[in-house]
Coordinates of C-alpha atoms and ligand atoms in Angstrom, one line a residue:
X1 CA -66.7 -35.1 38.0
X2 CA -69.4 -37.6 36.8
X3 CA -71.2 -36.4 33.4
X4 CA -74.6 -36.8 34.8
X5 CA -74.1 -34.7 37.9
X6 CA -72.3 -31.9 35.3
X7 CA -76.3 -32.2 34.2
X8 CA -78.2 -31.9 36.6
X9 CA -75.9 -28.9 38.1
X10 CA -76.1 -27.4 34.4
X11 CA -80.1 -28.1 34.4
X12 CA -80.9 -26.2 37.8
X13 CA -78.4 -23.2 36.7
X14 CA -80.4 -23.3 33.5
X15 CA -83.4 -23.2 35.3
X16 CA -82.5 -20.7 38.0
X17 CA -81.2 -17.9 35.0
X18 CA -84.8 -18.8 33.0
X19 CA -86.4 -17.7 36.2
X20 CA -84.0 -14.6 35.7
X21 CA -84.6 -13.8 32.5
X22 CA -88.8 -14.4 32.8
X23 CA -88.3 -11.3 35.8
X24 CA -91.4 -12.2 37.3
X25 CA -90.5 -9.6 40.3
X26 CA -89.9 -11.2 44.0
X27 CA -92.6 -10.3 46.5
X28 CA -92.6 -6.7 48.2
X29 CA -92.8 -6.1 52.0
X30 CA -96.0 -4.5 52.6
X31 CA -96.1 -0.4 53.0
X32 CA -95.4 0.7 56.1
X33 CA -98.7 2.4 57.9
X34 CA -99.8 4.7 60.7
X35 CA -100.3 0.7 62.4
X36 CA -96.7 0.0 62.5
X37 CA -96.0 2.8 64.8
X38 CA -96.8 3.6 68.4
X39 CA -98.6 6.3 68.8
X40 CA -97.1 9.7 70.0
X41 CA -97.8 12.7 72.7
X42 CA -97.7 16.0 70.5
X43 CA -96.7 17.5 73.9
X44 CA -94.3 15.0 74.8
X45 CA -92.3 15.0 71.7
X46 CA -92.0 18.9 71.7
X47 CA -90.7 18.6 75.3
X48 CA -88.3 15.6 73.9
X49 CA -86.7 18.1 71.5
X50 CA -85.5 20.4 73.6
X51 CA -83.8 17.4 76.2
X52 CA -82.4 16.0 72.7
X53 CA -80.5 19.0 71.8
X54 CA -80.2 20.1 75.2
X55 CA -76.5 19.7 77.2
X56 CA -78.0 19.9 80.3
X57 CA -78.6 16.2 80.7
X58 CA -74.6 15.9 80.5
X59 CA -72.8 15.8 83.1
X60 CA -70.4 18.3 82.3
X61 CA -73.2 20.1 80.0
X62 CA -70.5 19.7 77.3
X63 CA -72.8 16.8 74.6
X64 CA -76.6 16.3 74.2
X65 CA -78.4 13.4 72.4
X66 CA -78.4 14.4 69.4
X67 CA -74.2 15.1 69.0
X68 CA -74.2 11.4 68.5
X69 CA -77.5 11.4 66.5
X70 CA -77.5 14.2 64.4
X71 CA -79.6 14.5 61.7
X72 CA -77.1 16.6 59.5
X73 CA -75.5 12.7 59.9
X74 CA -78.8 10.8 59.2
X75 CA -79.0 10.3 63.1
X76 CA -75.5 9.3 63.5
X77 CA -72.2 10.9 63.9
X78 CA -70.5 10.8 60.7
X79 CA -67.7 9.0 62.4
X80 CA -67.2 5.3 62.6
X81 CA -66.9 5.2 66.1
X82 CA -67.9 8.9 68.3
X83 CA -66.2 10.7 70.9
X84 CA -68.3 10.9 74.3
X85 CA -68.5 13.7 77.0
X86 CA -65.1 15.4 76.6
X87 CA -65.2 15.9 73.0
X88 CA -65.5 18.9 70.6
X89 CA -67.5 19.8 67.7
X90 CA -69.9 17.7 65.5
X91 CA -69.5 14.8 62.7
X92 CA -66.1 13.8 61.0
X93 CA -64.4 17.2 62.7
X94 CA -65.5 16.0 66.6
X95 CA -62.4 15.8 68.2
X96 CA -60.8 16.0 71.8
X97 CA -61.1 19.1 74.1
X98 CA -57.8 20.0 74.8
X99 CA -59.5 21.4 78.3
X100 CA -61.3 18.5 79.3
X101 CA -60.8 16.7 82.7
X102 CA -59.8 13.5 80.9
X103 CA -59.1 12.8 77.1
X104 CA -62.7 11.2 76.1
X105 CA -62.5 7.6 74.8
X106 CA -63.9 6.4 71.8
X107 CA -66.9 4.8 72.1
X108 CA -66.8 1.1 71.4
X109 CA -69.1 0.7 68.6
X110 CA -70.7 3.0 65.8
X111 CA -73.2 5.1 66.7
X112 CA -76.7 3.7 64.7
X113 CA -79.2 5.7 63.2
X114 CA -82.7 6.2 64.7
X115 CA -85.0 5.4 62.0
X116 CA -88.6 4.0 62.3
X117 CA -87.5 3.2 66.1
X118 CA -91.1 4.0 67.2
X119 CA -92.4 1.0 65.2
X120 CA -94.2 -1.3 67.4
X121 CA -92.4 -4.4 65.9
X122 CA -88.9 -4.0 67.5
X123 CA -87.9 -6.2 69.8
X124 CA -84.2 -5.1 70.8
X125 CA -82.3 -2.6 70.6
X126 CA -78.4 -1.9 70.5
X127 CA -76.1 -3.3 68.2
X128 CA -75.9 -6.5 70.5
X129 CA -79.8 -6.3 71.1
X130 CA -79.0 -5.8 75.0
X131 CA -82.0 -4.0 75.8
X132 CA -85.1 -6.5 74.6
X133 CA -88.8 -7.0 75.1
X134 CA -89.5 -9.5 77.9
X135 CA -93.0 -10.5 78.6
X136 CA -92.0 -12.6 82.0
X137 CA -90.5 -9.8 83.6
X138 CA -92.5 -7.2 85.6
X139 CA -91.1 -4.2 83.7
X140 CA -91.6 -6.4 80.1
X141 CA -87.8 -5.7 79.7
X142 CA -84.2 -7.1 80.0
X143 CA -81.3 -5.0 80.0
X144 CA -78.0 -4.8 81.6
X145 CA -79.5 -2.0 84.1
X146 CA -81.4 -2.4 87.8
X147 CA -85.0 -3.5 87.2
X148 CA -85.7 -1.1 89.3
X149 CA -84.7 1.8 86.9
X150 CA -87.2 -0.1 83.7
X151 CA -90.1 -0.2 85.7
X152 CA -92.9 2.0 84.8
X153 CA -91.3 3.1 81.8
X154 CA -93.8 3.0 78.5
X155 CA -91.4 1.0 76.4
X156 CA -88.3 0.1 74.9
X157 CA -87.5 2.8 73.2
X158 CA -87.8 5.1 76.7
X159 CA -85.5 2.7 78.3
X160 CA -82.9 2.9 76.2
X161 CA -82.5 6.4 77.1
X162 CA -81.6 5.8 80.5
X163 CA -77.6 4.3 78.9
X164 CA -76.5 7.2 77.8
X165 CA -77.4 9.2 80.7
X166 CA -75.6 7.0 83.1
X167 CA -72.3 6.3 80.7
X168 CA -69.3 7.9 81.9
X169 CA -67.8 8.3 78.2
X170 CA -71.1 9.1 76.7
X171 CA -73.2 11.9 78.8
X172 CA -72.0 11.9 82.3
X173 CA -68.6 12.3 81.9
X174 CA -65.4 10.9 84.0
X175 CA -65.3 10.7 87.9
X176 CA -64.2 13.8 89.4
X177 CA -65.2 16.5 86.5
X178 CA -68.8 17.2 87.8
X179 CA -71.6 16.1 90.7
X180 CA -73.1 13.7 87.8
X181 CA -70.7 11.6 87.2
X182 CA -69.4 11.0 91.2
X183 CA -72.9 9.7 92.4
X184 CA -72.6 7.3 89.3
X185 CA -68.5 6.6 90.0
X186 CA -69.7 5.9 94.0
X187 CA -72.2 3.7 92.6
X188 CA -75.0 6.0 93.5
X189 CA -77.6 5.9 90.7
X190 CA -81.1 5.9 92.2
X191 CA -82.2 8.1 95.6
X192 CA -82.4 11.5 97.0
X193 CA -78.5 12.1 96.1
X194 CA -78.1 10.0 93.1
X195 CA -77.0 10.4 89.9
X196 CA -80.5 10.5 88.1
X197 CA -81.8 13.2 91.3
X198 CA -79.0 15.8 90.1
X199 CA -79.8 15.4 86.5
X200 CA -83.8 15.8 87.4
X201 CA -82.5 18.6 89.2
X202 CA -81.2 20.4 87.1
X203 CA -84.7 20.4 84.8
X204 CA -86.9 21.4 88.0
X205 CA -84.6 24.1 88.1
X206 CA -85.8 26.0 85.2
X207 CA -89.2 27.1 85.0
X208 CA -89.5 26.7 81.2
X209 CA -89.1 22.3 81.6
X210 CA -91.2 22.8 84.7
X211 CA -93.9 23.8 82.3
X212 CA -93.1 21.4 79.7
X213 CA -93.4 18.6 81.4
X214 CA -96.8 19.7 83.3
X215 CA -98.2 20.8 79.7
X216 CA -97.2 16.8 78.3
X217 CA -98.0 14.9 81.2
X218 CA -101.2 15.5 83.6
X219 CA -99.2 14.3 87.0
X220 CA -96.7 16.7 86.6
X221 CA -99.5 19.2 86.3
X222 CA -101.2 18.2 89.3
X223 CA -97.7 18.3 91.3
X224 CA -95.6 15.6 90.7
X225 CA -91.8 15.9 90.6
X226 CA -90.4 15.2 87.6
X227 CA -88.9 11.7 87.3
X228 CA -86.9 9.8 85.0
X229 CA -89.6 7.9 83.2
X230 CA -90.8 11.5 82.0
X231 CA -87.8 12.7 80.7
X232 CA -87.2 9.3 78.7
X233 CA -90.7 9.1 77.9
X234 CA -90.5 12.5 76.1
X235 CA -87.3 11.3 74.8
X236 CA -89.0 7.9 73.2
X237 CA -92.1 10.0 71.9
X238 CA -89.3 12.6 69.9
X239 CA -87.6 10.3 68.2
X240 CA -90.6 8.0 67.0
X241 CA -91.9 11.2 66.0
X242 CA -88.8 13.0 64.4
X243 CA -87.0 9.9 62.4
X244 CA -90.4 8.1 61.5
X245 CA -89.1 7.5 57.7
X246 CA -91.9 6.0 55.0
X247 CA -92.0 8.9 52.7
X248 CA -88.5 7.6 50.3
X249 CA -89.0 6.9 47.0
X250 CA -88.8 3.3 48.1
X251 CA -91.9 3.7 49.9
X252 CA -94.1 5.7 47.1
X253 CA -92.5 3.1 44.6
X254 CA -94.6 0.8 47.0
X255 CA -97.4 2.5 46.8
X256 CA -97.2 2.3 43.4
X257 CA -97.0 6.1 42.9
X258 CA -93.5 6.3 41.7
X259 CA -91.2 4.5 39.4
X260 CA -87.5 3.4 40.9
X261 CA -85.1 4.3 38.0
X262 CA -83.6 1.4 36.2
X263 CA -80.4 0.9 38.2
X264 CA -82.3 1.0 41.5
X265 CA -85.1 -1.7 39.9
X266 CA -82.4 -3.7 39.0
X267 CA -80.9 -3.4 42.6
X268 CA -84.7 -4.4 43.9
X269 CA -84.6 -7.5 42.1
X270 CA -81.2 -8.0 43.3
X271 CA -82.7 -7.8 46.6
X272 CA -85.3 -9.0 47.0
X273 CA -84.3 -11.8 45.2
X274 CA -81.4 -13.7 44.0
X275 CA -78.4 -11.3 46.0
X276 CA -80.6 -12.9 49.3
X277 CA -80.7 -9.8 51.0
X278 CA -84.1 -9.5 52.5
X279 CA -83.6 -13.0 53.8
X280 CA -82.0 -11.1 56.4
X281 CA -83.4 -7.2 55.6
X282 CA -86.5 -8.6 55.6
X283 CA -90.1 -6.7 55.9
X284 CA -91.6 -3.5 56.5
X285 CA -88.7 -2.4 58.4
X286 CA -85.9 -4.5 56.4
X287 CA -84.5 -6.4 59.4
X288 CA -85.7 -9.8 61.1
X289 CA -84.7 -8.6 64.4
X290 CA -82.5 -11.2 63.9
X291 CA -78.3 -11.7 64.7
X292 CA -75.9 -12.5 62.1
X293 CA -71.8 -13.0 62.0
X294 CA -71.5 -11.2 58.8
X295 CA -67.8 -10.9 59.5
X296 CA -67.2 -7.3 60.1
X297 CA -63.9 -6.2 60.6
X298 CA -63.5 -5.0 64.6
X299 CA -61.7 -1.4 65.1
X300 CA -61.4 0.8 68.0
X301 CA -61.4 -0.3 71.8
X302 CA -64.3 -2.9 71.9
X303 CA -66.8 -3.0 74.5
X304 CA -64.5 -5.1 77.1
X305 CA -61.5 -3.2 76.8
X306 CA -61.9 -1.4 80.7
X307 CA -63.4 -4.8 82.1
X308 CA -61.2 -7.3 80.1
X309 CA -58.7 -6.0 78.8
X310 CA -59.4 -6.7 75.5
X311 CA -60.5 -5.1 72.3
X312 CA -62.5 -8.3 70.4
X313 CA -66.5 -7.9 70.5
X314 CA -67.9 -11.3 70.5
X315 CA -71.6 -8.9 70.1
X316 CA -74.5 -10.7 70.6
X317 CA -72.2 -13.4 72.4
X318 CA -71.3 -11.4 75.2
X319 CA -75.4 -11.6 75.5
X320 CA -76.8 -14.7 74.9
X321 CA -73.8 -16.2 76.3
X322 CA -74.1 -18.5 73.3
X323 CA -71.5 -19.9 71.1
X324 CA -73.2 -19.8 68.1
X325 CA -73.8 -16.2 68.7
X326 CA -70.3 -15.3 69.0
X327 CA -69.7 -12.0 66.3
X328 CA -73.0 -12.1 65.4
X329 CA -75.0 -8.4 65.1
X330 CA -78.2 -7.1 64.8
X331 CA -79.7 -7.0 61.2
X332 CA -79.8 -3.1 61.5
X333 CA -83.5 -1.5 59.3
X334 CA -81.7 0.1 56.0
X335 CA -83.6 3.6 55.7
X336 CA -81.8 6.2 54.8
X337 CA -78.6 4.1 55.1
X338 CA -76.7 5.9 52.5
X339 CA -76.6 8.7 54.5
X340 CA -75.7 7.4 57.8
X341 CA -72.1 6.1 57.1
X342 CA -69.1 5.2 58.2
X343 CA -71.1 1.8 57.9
X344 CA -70.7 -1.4 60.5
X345 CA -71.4 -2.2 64.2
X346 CA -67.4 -0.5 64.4
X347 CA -67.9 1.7 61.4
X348 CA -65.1 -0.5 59.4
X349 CA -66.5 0.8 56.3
X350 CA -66.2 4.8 55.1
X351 CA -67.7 3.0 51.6
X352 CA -70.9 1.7 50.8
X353 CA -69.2 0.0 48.0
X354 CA -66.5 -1.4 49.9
X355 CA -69.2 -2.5 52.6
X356 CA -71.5 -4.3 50.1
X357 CA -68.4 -6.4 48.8
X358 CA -67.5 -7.3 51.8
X359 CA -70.7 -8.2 52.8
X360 CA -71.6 -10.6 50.2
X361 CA -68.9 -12.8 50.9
X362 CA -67.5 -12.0 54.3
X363 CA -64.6 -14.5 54.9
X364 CA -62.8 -13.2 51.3
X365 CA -64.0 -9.8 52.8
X366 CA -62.2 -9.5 55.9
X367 CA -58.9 -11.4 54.6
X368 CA -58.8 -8.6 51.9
X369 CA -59.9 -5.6 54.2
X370 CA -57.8 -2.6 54.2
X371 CA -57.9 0.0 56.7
X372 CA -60.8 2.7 56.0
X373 CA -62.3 4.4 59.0
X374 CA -62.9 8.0 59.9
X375 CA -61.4 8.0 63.7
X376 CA -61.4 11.3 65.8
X377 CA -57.7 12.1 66.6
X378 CA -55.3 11.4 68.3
X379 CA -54.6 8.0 66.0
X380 CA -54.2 4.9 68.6
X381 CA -52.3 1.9 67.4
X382 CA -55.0 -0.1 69.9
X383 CA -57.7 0.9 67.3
X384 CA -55.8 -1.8 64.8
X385 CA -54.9 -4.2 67.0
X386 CA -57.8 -6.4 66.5
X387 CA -57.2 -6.3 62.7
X388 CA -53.8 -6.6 63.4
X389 CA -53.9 -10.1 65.0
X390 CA -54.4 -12.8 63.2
X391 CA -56.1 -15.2 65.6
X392 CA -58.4 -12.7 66.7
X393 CA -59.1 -12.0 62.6
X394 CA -59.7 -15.6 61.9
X395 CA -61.7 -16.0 65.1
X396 CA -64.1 -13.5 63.2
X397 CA -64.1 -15.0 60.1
X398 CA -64.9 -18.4 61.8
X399 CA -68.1 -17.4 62.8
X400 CA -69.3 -16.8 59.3
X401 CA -71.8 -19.5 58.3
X402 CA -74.1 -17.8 55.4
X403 CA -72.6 -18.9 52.2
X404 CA -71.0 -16.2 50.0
X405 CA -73.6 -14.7 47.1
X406 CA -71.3 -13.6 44.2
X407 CA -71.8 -10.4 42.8
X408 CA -70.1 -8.3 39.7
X409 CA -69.2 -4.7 40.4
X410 CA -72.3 -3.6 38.0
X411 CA -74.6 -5.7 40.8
X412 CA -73.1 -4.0 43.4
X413 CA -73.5 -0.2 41.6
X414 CA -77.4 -1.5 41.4
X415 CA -77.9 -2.2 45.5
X416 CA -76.5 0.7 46.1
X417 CA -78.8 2.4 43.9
X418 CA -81.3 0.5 45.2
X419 CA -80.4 1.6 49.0
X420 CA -80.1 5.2 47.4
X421 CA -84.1 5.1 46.6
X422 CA -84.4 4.4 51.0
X423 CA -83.4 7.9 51.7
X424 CA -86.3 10.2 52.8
X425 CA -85.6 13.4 51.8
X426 CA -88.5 14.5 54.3
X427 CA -87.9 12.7 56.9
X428 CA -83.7 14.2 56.9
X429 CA -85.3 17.8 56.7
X430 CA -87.0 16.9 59.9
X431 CA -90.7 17.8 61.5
X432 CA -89.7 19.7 64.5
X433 CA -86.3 20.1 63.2
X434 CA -83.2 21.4 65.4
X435 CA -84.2 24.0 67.8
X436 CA -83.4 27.2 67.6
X437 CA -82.8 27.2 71.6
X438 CA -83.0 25.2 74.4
X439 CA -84.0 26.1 78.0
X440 CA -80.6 25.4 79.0
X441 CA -79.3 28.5 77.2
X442 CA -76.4 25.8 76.6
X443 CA -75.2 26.2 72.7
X444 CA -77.0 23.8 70.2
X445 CA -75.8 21.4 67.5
X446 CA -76.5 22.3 64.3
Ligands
HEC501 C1 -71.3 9.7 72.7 C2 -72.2 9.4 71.7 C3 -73.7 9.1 72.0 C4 -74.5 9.9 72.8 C5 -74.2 11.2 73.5 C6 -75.8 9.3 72.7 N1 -75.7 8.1 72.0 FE1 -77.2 6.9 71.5 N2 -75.9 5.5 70.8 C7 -74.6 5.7 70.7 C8 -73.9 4.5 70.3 C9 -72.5 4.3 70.1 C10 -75.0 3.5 70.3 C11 -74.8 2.0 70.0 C12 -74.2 1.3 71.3 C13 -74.3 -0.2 71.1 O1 -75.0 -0.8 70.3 O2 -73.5 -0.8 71.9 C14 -76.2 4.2 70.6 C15 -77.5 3.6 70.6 C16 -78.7 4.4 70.7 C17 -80.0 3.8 70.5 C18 -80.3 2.4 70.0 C19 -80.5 2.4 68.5 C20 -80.7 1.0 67.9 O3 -81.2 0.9 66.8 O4 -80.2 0.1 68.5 C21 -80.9 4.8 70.7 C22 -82.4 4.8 70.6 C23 -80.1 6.0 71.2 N3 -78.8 5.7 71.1 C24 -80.7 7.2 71.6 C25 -79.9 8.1 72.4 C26 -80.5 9.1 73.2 C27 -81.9 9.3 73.5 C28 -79.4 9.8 73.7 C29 -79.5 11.0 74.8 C30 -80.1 10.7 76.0 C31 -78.2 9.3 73.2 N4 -78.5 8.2 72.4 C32 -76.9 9.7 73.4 C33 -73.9 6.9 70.8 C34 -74.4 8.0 71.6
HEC502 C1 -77.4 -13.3 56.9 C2 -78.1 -12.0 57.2 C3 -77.8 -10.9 56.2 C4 -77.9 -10.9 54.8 C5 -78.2 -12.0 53.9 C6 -77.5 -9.5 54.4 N1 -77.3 -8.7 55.5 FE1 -76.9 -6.8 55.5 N2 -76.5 -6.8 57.5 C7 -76.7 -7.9 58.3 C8 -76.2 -7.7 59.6 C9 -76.2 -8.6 60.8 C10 -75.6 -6.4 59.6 C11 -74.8 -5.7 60.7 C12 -73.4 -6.3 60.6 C13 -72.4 -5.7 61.6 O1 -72.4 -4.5 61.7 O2 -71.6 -6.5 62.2 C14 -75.8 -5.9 58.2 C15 -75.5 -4.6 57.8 C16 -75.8 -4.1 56.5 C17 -75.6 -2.8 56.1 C18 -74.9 -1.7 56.9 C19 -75.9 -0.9 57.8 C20 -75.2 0.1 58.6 O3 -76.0 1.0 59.1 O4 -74.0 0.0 59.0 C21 -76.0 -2.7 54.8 C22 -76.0 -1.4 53.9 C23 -76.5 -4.0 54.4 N3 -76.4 -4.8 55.5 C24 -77.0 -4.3 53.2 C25 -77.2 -5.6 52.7 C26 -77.4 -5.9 51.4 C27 -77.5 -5.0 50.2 C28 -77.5 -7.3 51.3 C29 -77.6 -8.2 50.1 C30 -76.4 -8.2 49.3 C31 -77.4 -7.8 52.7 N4 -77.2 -6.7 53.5 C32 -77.5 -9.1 53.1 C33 -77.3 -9.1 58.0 C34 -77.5 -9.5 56.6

C-alpha cells in the first residue's frame, strides 16, 4: 500500500476515535407523545378484550388472538415460529392436539409483538409489509385480501385483523373440522352464508357482545347487525390501547427523568451512533418503515411451501416483486424486544446475543449460524432444509448489501443493555389486562 494513503486512512481513524473519546452524545429521537397515537374508543377497546382473549372467533373455538400475542410473551408466543388452530397450550409448551382434525402446521414466520401499533406513523404492517397505506385506492389500503373486505374499515391496524380470521392454520382451522372453515375452503368469504356471516353469528348470538357492541358503537345501538368492520374496529382500538409502550426507562431517560445505568449508556452511544443502528431503528418508534436483507437464517415451512413447494421466503420480494427486495424485512420498532424472543422474521435466534452478532455482520453471521430455535414438536427435517442447502443459504447471504459494523463482545453486552432499558414494565403488566372471562364461556389464556 502507498505510505500516503496508510495517512490519510490513519488520519480519518484518528479523527473518527477523537470524536469517540470527546462523547459529544448522538442526537435522541424525540419522546413519544399522546400525538403519535390515534386516538381510542374507551368502549371499543373494552369490547376488543374480550374478542382478543375470546375462542369464539376460531373456527373450531380451540385459539384466540392473543395465544399468538400473549402478553406473558411480550405479545408474541415465546416460540420462534407458533402453532395455529389445532394446537395446545400457550408459549414454548404449545404443542399439537393429539385430537385435532388435522396435525396444525407451523406457521411460516414468527409471530411479532404488538407494540406502539396504534401510532399514526405506520405505514405497513406484517413482516413483509403486505398490508400498507394507500392513498389511491378507495379503501386507503393494499393487501392481499378483496377490496371489498378493507372498505370502510378505520385503518390499518383494523384490517389486519381480518388475516387471521380467514387463515386456515391460524383461526379458522382446516376444511372439514367446522362451518368456519368450509365457507372459506369453498371460497365463500363474504355473503349471507360466508365465512365472516358464521363468525358474526356466533357474536349476535350472545346477548352479552350484543350489548357490547351497541354500548361502543351508536349504529349498533340504533339496530344495526354487527359487521366485520366492528369487530376489527374493536380489535384495532384494544391493541393501540393495551400495548401502547412509552413508559420504559428508555423513554423517562428521554424525558430526562431518569438516568440509563452505565452499560445501557454505553449501549446508547453505540446506537445511536457509531454501531449504525438507528440508521435503520430510527425515530420515535425505532424503525424507518423501511426493508432490509439483514441475512436472517430461514427455518420452518416458508410462506410458499403449500403454493410452491418450497420453503425459501424471498419477504418483501414476494411483494414488491422487486429484485432488490429479495430477503429483505421490515425494520421491526424494538420495545420491549428483550422480552419478545425467539428473535427474527423465522425466530432463528433463541439469543439476543447470538442475534446481535449475527446481525452486525450478517454474511459471517449466517455462514457461522448454528441451529437454535424453540420449535413445537413433532421435530420436521423440512424445518432445516433451507439452512441445509447451500444455494438457498448463499442466495440469502447474497442479498446482504449493508456493510458489516464490527463489534467486541463487551459492545454487544452494552446494546443489549441498552435494548434492556426498552422494556416497559407497565405497559407488560397491562391496562385492561387478561380477562377474567369472556362471553364465550370458552377457557382463557393466561
Ligand atoms: C396462530 C398464531 C396467530 C394468531 C392466532 C393470531 N396471530 Fe397475529 N400474527 C401471527 C404471525 C405469525 C404474524 C406475522 C405474519 C407475517 O408477517 O407474515 C402476525 C401478525 C400480526 C399483526 C401485525 C404486526 C406487525 O407489526 O406487523 C397484528 C396486528 C396481529 N397479528 C394481530 C392479531 C389479531 C388481532 C389476531 C386475532 C384476530 C391475531 N393476530 C391472531 C400469528 C398469529
Ligand atoms: C440496515 C438496517 C438495519 C440496521 C443497521 C440494524 N437493523 Fe436491526 N433489524 C433490521 C431488520 C430489517 C430486522 C428484521 C430482520 C429479519 O427478521 O429478517 C431487524 C431486527 C432486529 C432485532 C430483532 C427484532 C425482533 O423482534 O426479532 C433487533 C433486536 C435489532 N434488529 C437490533 C439492532 C441493533 C442493536 C442494531 C445495531 C447493532 C441494528 N439492529 C441494526 C434492520 C436493521
Amino acid at each position: 500500500m502507498k505510505p500516503w494513503l496508510i495517512g490519510a486512512a490513519g488520519a480519518a481513524l484518528a479523527t473518527a476515535v477523537l470524536a469517540a473519546d470527546e462523547a459529544e452524545p448522538p442526537p435522541l429521537p424525540e419522546p413519544l407523545t399522546d400525538a403519535a397515537y390515534r386516538p381510542v374508543d374507551p368502549a371499543a377497546a373494552g369490547l376488543g378484550q374480550l374478542l382478543f382473549y375470546d375462542r369464539l372467533l376460531s373456527g373450531n373455538r380451540d385459539i384466540a388472538c392473543a395465544t399468538c400475542h400473549h402478553p406473558r410473551h411480550g405479545t408474541s408466543d415465546g416460540l420462534s415460529l407458533g402453532l395455529g388452530a389445532g394446537g395446545l397450550g400457550l408459549g414454548p409448551g404449545r404443542r399439537p392436539d393429539p385430537a385435532a382434525a388435522r396435525p396444525p402446521r407451523r406457521q411460516a414466520r414468527n409471530a411479532p409483538a404488538l407494540w406502539n401499533l396504534g401510532a399514526t406513523e405506520l405505514t405497513a404492517l406484517f413482516h413483509d409489509g403486505r398490508l400498507e397505506v394507500d392513498e389511491s385506492r378507495d379503501s386507503g389500503l393494499r393487501g392481499p385480501v378483496a377490496d371489498e373486505l378493507l372498505q370502510g374499515l378505520p385503518g390499518m391496524l383494523a384490517a389486519q385483523a381480518i388475516f387471521p380470521l380467514l387463515s386456515h392454520d391460524e383461526m379458522a382451522g382446516p376444511p372439514g373440522s367446522n362451518p368456519v372453515a368450509d365457507a372459506l375452503a369453498e371460497g365463500r368469504i363474504t355473503g349471507p352464508d360466508g365465512a365472516i356471516a358464521r363468525i358474526l353469528a356466533r357474536l349476535e348470538a350472545l346477548p352479552a357482545y350484543r350489548e357490547g357492541f351497541a354500548s361502543a358503537f351508536d349504529d349498533i345501538a340504533a339496530g344495526a347487525p354487527i359487521g366485520l368492520v366492528h369487530v376489527t374496529s374493536a380489535l384495532a382500538a384494544f391493541i393501540a390501547f393495551e400495548f401502547r409502550s412509552d413508559t420504559s426507562l428508555y423513554d423517562l431517560h428521554l424525558w430526562g427523568a431518569e438516568r440509563l445505568e452505565e452499560d445501557a449508556r454505553a449501549g446508547k452511544m453505540l446506537f445511536f451512533g457509531s454501531a449504525g443502528c438507528a440508521d435503520c431503528h430510527a425515530g420515535p418508534l425505532f424503525t424507518d418503515h423501511g426493508f432490509h436483507a439483514m441475512g436472517q437464517p430461514q427455518i420452518g415451512p416458508g410462506p410458499d411451501a403449500a403454493s410452491l413447494g418450497h420453503g425459501r421466503d424471498t419477504g418483501r420480494a414476494r411483494i414488491s416483486g422487486r429484485a432488490a427486495d429479495a430477503y429483505a424485512f421490515r425494520t421491526p420498532p424494538l420495545r420491549n424486544v428483550t422480552v419478545t424472543g425467539p428473535w427474527g422474521h423465522a425466530g432463528a435466534f433463541t439469543d439476543l446475543a447470538a442475534f446481535l452478532r449475527h446481525h452486525a455482520d450478517p454474511v459471517a453471521g449466517l455462514a457461522a449460524y448454528r441451529r437454535q430455535a424453540r420449535l413445537p414438536p413433532p421435530e420436521d427435517p423440512a424445518d432445516w432444509a433451507v439452512m441445509d442447502d447451500p444455494a438457498a443459504r448463499a442466495a440469502i447471504a447474497a442479498a446482504v448489501t449493508r456493510p458489516p459494523v464490527a463489534l467486541s463482545a463487551a459492545d454487544i453486552a452494552a446494546l443489549v443493555a441498552f435494548l434492556d432499558s426498552l422494556t416497559d414494565e407497565d405497559a407488560l403488566a397491562g391496562r385492561l389486562g387478561i380477562p377474567e372471562a369472556v362471553p364465550s364461556g370458552l377457557p382463557v389464556d393466561r
